[in-house]
Amino acid sequence: MFTIATWNINSVRLRAGLVERLLREEAPDILCLQECKSPVDKIPVEGFRALGYEHMVARGQKGYNGVAILSRLPLEDAGDRDYARMGHARHVAARLENGVVIHNFYIPAGGDIPDREVNEKFGQKLDFLTEMRDVFHEERPERSIMVGDFNIAPREDDVWSHKQLLKVVSHTPIEVEHLGAAQDAGKWVDITRKDIPEGQLYSWWSYRNRDWDSSDRGRRLDHVWATPDIANAGHGSRVLRPVRGWEKPSDHVPVLASFDL
C-alpha cells in the first residue's frame, strides 16, 4: 500500500518549509507538486531527502509552472509531454517499481474571460484538454494514477455556488465538458469522489478573500484519478483543509488517497 498526495504549492522554494511540514505530519509515500516556479536544479531537495524522500522526477522553468514528484519509494522517469505546444513545464510522469505510472498535471488556469476569441489563455486551456483526450484515446492508460491541479471544478458540489460560477473560468460548461471528454477517453475514475461521493468539497480558496474559512467560497480544482484496473484499490481520500490556514500558505491544499497496490 502507498499514499499519494497532490498539492499546488505556488513556489516550492518560497514554501519549502510547508512542504517539509506536510511530509513530517502526513508522511505520504509520494507527493506531487504543481506550480513549483523553479528550475529543477534549484528545487530545495536537501530538506526533502533528509525526511526520507530520496527520489524526485521533475520538470521546471524559472518563475512559472513546474511539476515535481517526490517519493520515498523508488521510481523512474517516465517522460513528459508538451500539451498544446505551450513550451511549459506542466506534465511529468514517473513509474513505480510495481509498474504503476503516476502522471502529474498542471492544467492551465485559462485567464479570466471564458472566451477563446478574446482570451488566448482560455483557448490554450481547451486545447490542452483536447490533446489530453486525444492522447488517452490513442493509447488507453493502464495501471495509472493521474493527479494534479486541473484548474477545473467539474461537479455542482465542487464549487460554493454552481449558479454564480457558471460563467467563471474553472466551472464553465465548456471546461467541464472538455475535462469530462478527457476523463472518458481514459476511463479515469475520480478517486476523491468515489470515496466522498456527496457534499461540498473544495481544495482552493482565493487569496482575495481574507476571511476564506468562514465565507468558504471554495472550489475543488485538485484531483486524484485512477484507471479502472486499479481504481478499486484506491481509498482513504482526504482533503487537508487546515493547511490553507498555515502561515503564508498556498491558495491550494493537499489532496490525498491511498492505494492497496
Short mmCIF file of C-alpha atoms in Angstrom, two decimals:
data_model
loop_
_atom_site.label_atom_id
_atom_site.label_comp_id
_atom_site.label_asym_id
_atom_site.label_seq_id
_atom_site.Cartn_x
_atom_site.Cartn_y
_atom_site.Cartn_z
CA MET A 1 0.00 0.00 0.00
CA PHE A 2 1.09 3.56 -0.62
CA THR A 3 -0.39 7.01 -0.11
CA ILE A 4 -0.15 9.73 -2.73
CA ALA A 5 -0.71 13.45 -2.21
CA THR A 6 -1.11 16.25 -4.74
CA TRP A 7 -0.56 19.92 -3.92
CA ASN A 8 -0.25 23.11 -5.92
CA ILE A 9 2.47 24.66 -3.78
CA ASN A 10 2.70 28.06 -5.54
CA SER A 11 6.53 28.22 -5.34
CA VAL A 12 8.41 25.27 -3.91
CA ARG A 13 11.34 27.44 -2.85
CA LEU A 14 9.19 30.00 -1.08
CA ARG A 15 7.20 27.26 0.67
CA ALA A 16 9.82 24.54 1.16
CA GLY A 17 9.13 24.74 4.91
CA LEU A 18 5.46 23.97 4.33
CA VAL A 19 6.35 21.02 2.12
CA GLU A 20 8.63 19.69 4.85
CA ARG A 21 5.90 20.17 7.45
CA LEU A 22 3.45 18.20 5.31
CA LEU A 23 5.99 15.43 4.80
CA ARG A 24 6.60 15.23 8.54
CA GLU A 25 2.97 15.40 9.64
CA GLU A 26 1.24 13.34 6.93
CA ALA A 27 4.16 11.30 5.53
CA PRO A 28 2.64 10.41 2.15
CA ASP A 29 4.78 7.97 0.24
CA ILE A 30 4.54 10.17 -2.85
CA LEU A 31 3.96 13.91 -3.10
CA CYS A 32 3.15 15.52 -6.44
CA LEU A 33 3.67 19.27 -6.55
CA GLN A 34 2.49 21.78 -9.14
CA GLU A 35 3.36 25.41 -9.83
CA CYS A 36 6.84 24.87 -8.42
CA LYS A 37 8.08 28.05 -10.16
CA SER A 38 11.64 26.77 -10.18
CA PRO A 39 14.22 25.20 -12.46
CA VAL A 40 14.72 21.59 -11.41
CA ASP A 41 18.26 22.21 -10.18
CA LYS A 42 17.03 24.93 -7.82
CA ILE A 43 14.37 22.81 -6.08
CA PRO A 44 15.47 22.53 -2.40
CA VAL A 45 15.73 18.75 -2.34
CA GLU A 46 18.12 18.52 0.62
CA GLY A 47 15.38 19.10 3.17
CA PHE A 48 13.10 16.60 1.46
CA ARG A 49 15.81 13.96 1.29
CA ALA A 50 16.53 14.43 4.98
CA LEU A 51 12.92 13.36 5.61
CA GLY A 52 13.32 10.20 3.53
CA TYR A 53 12.16 11.49 0.14
CA GLU A 54 15.24 10.47 -1.77
CA HIS A 55 13.63 10.22 -5.21
CA MET A 56 12.41 13.02 -7.45
CA VAL A 57 11.22 13.29 -11.03
CA ALA A 58 10.54 16.86 -12.11
CA ARG A 59 10.23 19.37 -14.93
CA GLY A 60 10.78 23.02 -14.21
CA GLN A 61 11.23 26.52 -15.55
CA LYS A 62 12.18 29.80 -13.98
CA GLY A 63 9.36 31.63 -12.25
CA TYR A 64 6.41 29.76 -13.77
CA ASN A 65 4.64 26.40 -13.87
CA GLY A 66 6.77 23.39 -12.94
CA VAL A 67 5.79 19.91 -11.72
CA ALA A 68 7.64 17.56 -9.38
CA ILE A 69 7.09 14.09 -7.94
CA LEU A 70 8.82 13.46 -4.59
CA SER A 71 8.89 9.90 -3.33
CA ARG A 72 10.09 7.63 -0.56
CA LEU A 73 9.59 4.75 -2.98
CA PRO A 74 11.99 4.14 -5.86
CA LEU A 75 10.68 5.45 -9.17
CA GLU A 76 11.96 6.13 -12.64
CA ASP A 77 11.33 8.99 -15.01
CA ALA A 78 8.54 8.06 -17.44
CA GLY A 79 8.74 11.19 -19.56
CA ASP A 80 6.60 14.23 -20.18
CA ARG A 81 4.51 15.80 -22.91
CA ASP A 82 4.27 19.42 -24.02
CA TYR A 83 0.50 19.58 -24.24
CA ALA A 84 -0.87 22.26 -26.58
CA ARG A 85 2.76 23.02 -27.55
CA MET A 86 2.97 25.80 -24.99
CA GLY A 87 6.57 25.10 -24.04
CA HIS A 88 5.51 24.97 -20.39
CA ALA A 89 6.56 22.51 -17.67
CA ARG A 90 3.04 21.24 -16.98
CA HIS A 91 3.33 17.44 -17.10
CA VAL A 92 5.70 14.78 -15.84
CA ALA A 93 5.29 11.04 -15.33
CA ALA A 94 7.07 8.51 -13.13
CA ARG A 95 6.91 4.73 -12.89
CA LEU A 96 6.98 2.86 -9.59
CA GLU A 97 8.71 -0.49 -9.23
CA ASN A 98 5.30 -2.24 -9.28
CA GLY A 99 4.67 -0.79 -12.75
CA VAL A 100 2.12 1.84 -11.71
CA VAL A 101 2.60 5.07 -13.67
CA ILE A 102 1.91 8.39 -11.97
CA HIS A 103 1.03 11.39 -14.12
CA ASN A 104 1.36 14.82 -12.51
CA PHE A 105 -0.50 17.59 -14.37
CA TYR A 106 -0.76 21.33 -14.02
CA ILE A 107 -3.54 22.25 -16.45
CA PRO A 108 -3.56 25.93 -17.46
CA ALA A 109 -5.79 28.22 -15.41
CA GLY A 110 -7.20 29.86 -18.53
CA GLY A 111 -7.25 33.54 -17.65
CA ASP A 112 -10.32 35.49 -16.61
CA ILE A 113 -12.61 35.56 -19.66
CA PRO A 114 -14.16 32.24 -20.78
CA ASP A 115 -13.99 33.07 -24.49
CA ARG A 116 -11.13 31.87 -26.67
CA GLU A 117 -11.83 34.57 -29.24
CA VAL A 118 -10.77 37.34 -26.85
CA ASN A 119 -8.64 35.36 -24.39
CA GLU A 120 -5.77 33.33 -25.78
CA LYS A 121 -5.17 31.63 -22.42
CA PHE A 122 -8.66 30.16 -22.39
CA GLY A 123 -8.10 28.72 -25.85
CA GLN A 124 -4.83 27.19 -24.69
CA LYS A 125 -6.61 25.56 -21.77
CA LEU A 126 -9.22 23.98 -24.03
CA ASP A 127 -6.52 22.83 -26.47
CA PHE A 128 -4.54 21.29 -23.61
CA LEU A 129 -7.61 19.33 -22.51
CA THR A 130 -8.39 18.27 -26.07
CA GLU A 131 -4.88 16.89 -26.51
CA MET A 132 -5.23 15.00 -23.21
CA ARG A 133 -8.41 13.44 -24.60
CA ASP A 134 -6.71 12.50 -27.86
CA VAL A 135 -3.67 11.00 -26.13
CA PHE A 136 -5.86 8.86 -23.86
CA HIS A 137 -7.90 7.73 -26.89
CA GLU A 138 -4.84 6.73 -28.86
CA GLU A 139 -3.17 4.86 -26.04
CA ARG A 140 -5.60 3.80 -23.32
CA PRO A 141 -3.80 4.23 -19.99
CA GLU A 142 -3.46 1.21 -17.73
CA ARG A 143 -2.30 0.85 -14.10
CA SER A 144 -2.05 4.61 -13.92
CA ILE A 145 -2.81 7.36 -11.43
CA MET A 146 -3.31 10.93 -12.61
CA VAL A 147 -3.15 13.78 -10.14
CA GLY A 148 -2.69 17.49 -10.15
CA ASP A 149 -4.15 20.94 -10.30
CA PHE A 150 -6.64 20.55 -13.13
CA ASN A 151 -7.95 24.11 -12.62
CA ILE A 152 -11.50 22.84 -13.14
CA ALA A 153 -14.17 22.10 -10.56
CA PRO A 154 -16.41 19.73 -12.56
CA ARG A 155 -19.35 19.00 -10.25
CA GLU A 156 -22.00 21.33 -8.92
CA ASP A 157 -20.92 20.49 -5.37
CA ASP A 158 -17.27 21.18 -6.25
CA VAL A 159 -17.95 24.92 -6.01
CA TRP A 160 -19.54 27.15 -3.40
CA SER A 161 -22.24 28.31 -5.84
CA HIS A 162 -22.91 26.44 -9.07
CA LYS A 163 -25.27 29.13 -10.34
CA GLN A 164 -22.92 32.03 -9.62
CA LEU A 165 -19.85 30.34 -11.11
CA LEU A 166 -21.34 29.06 -14.37
CA LYS A 167 -19.67 31.94 -16.25
CA VAL A 168 -16.49 31.95 -14.15
CA VAL A 169 -13.37 30.26 -15.53
CA SER A 170 -12.87 26.85 -13.83
CA HIS A 171 -16.57 25.94 -13.73
CA THR A 172 -17.94 26.90 -17.15
CA PRO A 173 -19.85 24.20 -19.03
CA ILE A 174 -17.31 24.09 -21.89
CA GLU A 175 -14.41 23.45 -19.48
CA VAL A 176 -16.35 20.78 -17.62
CA GLU A 177 -17.26 19.19 -20.95
CA HIS A 178 -13.63 19.16 -22.13
CA LEU A 179 -12.39 17.67 -18.86
CA GLY A 180 -15.15 15.07 -19.00
CA ALA A 181 -14.12 14.10 -22.53
CA ALA A 182 -10.52 13.58 -21.37
CA GLN A 183 -11.75 11.57 -18.40
CA ASP A 184 -13.99 9.39 -20.58
CA ALA A 185 -11.22 8.78 -23.11
CA GLY A 186 -9.02 7.21 -20.44
CA LYS A 187 -11.93 5.73 -18.46
CA TRP A 188 -10.44 7.58 -15.47
CA VAL A 189 -12.15 7.19 -12.09
CA ASP A 190 -12.33 10.23 -9.80
CA ILE A 191 -10.99 8.59 -6.64
CA THR A 192 -11.80 11.53 -4.37
CA ARG A 193 -15.45 11.44 -5.33
CA LYS A 194 -15.53 7.65 -5.26
CA ASP A 195 -14.58 7.91 -1.59
CA ILE A 196 -16.51 11.11 -0.79
CA PRO A 197 -19.49 10.93 -3.14
CA GLU A 198 -21.70 13.57 -1.56
CA GLY A 199 -21.42 17.13 -0.34
CA GLN A 200 -19.48 20.32 -0.97
CA LEU A 201 -15.76 19.68 -1.25
CA TYR A 202 -13.06 22.25 -2.02
CA SER A 203 -9.27 22.32 -2.37
CA TRP A 204 -8.77 26.01 -3.25
CA TRP A 205 -9.76 29.31 -1.68
CA SER A 206 -8.79 32.63 -3.24
CA TYR A 207 -6.13 34.87 -1.71
CA ARG A 208 -8.51 37.76 -2.41
CA ASN A 209 -10.80 36.55 0.34
CA ARG A 210 -9.03 37.13 3.65
CA ASP A 211 -11.90 35.55 5.57
CA TRP A 212 -11.66 32.40 3.44
CA ASP A 213 -12.58 29.96 6.21
CA SER A 214 -15.87 31.44 7.37
CA SER A 215 -17.06 32.61 3.94
CA ASP A 216 -15.95 29.26 2.46
CA ARG A 217 -16.15 30.27 -1.19
CA GLY A 218 -14.02 27.39 -2.40
CA ARG A 219 -13.58 25.21 -5.47
CA ARG A 220 -12.30 21.65 -5.93
CA LEU A 221 -9.56 22.18 -8.50
CA ASP A 222 -7.14 19.45 -7.37
CA HIS A 223 -7.79 15.85 -8.29
CA VAL A 224 -6.71 12.23 -7.89
CA TRP A 225 -7.85 9.91 -10.69
CA ALA A 226 -7.00 6.29 -11.47
CA THR A 227 -7.54 3.90 -14.34
CA PRO A 228 -10.37 1.37 -13.85
CA ASP A 229 -8.00 -1.59 -13.47
CA ILE A 230 -6.67 -0.16 -10.19
CA ALA A 231 -9.47 2.21 -9.13
CA ASN A 232 -10.91 -0.29 -6.67
CA ALA A 233 -7.56 -0.28 -4.85
CA GLY A 234 -7.97 3.43 -4.13
CA HIS A 235 -9.42 4.51 -0.79
CA GLY A 236 -8.99 6.83 2.19
CA SER A 237 -9.31 10.09 0.27
CA ARG A 238 -8.77 13.26 2.29
CA VAL A 239 -8.63 16.98 1.56
CA LEU A 240 -6.39 18.77 4.08
CA ARG A 241 -8.40 21.94 4.53
CA PRO A 242 -6.48 23.12 7.66
CA VAL A 243 -3.32 23.56 5.53
CA ARG A 244 -4.95 26.65 3.97
CA GLY A 245 -4.60 28.26 7.39
CA TRP A 246 -0.85 27.64 7.73
CA GLU A 247 1.41 30.67 7.75
CA LYS A 248 1.98 32.15 4.27
CA PRO A 249 0.11 29.26 2.64
CA SER A 250 -0.58 28.29 -0.92
CA ASP A 251 -4.14 29.02 -2.01
CA HIS A 252 -4.50 25.27 -2.65
CA VAL A 253 -4.45 22.46 -0.08
CA PRO A 254 -3.18 18.88 -0.43
CA VAL A 255 -5.49 16.10 -1.60
CA LEU A 256 -4.54 12.55 -0.58
CA ALA A 257 -5.56 8.98 -1.39
CA SER A 258 -4.17 5.55 -0.58
CA PHE A 259 -3.83 2.59 -2.93
CA ASP A 260 -3.55 -1.07 -1.96
CA LEU A 261 -1.04 -1.87 -4.68
#
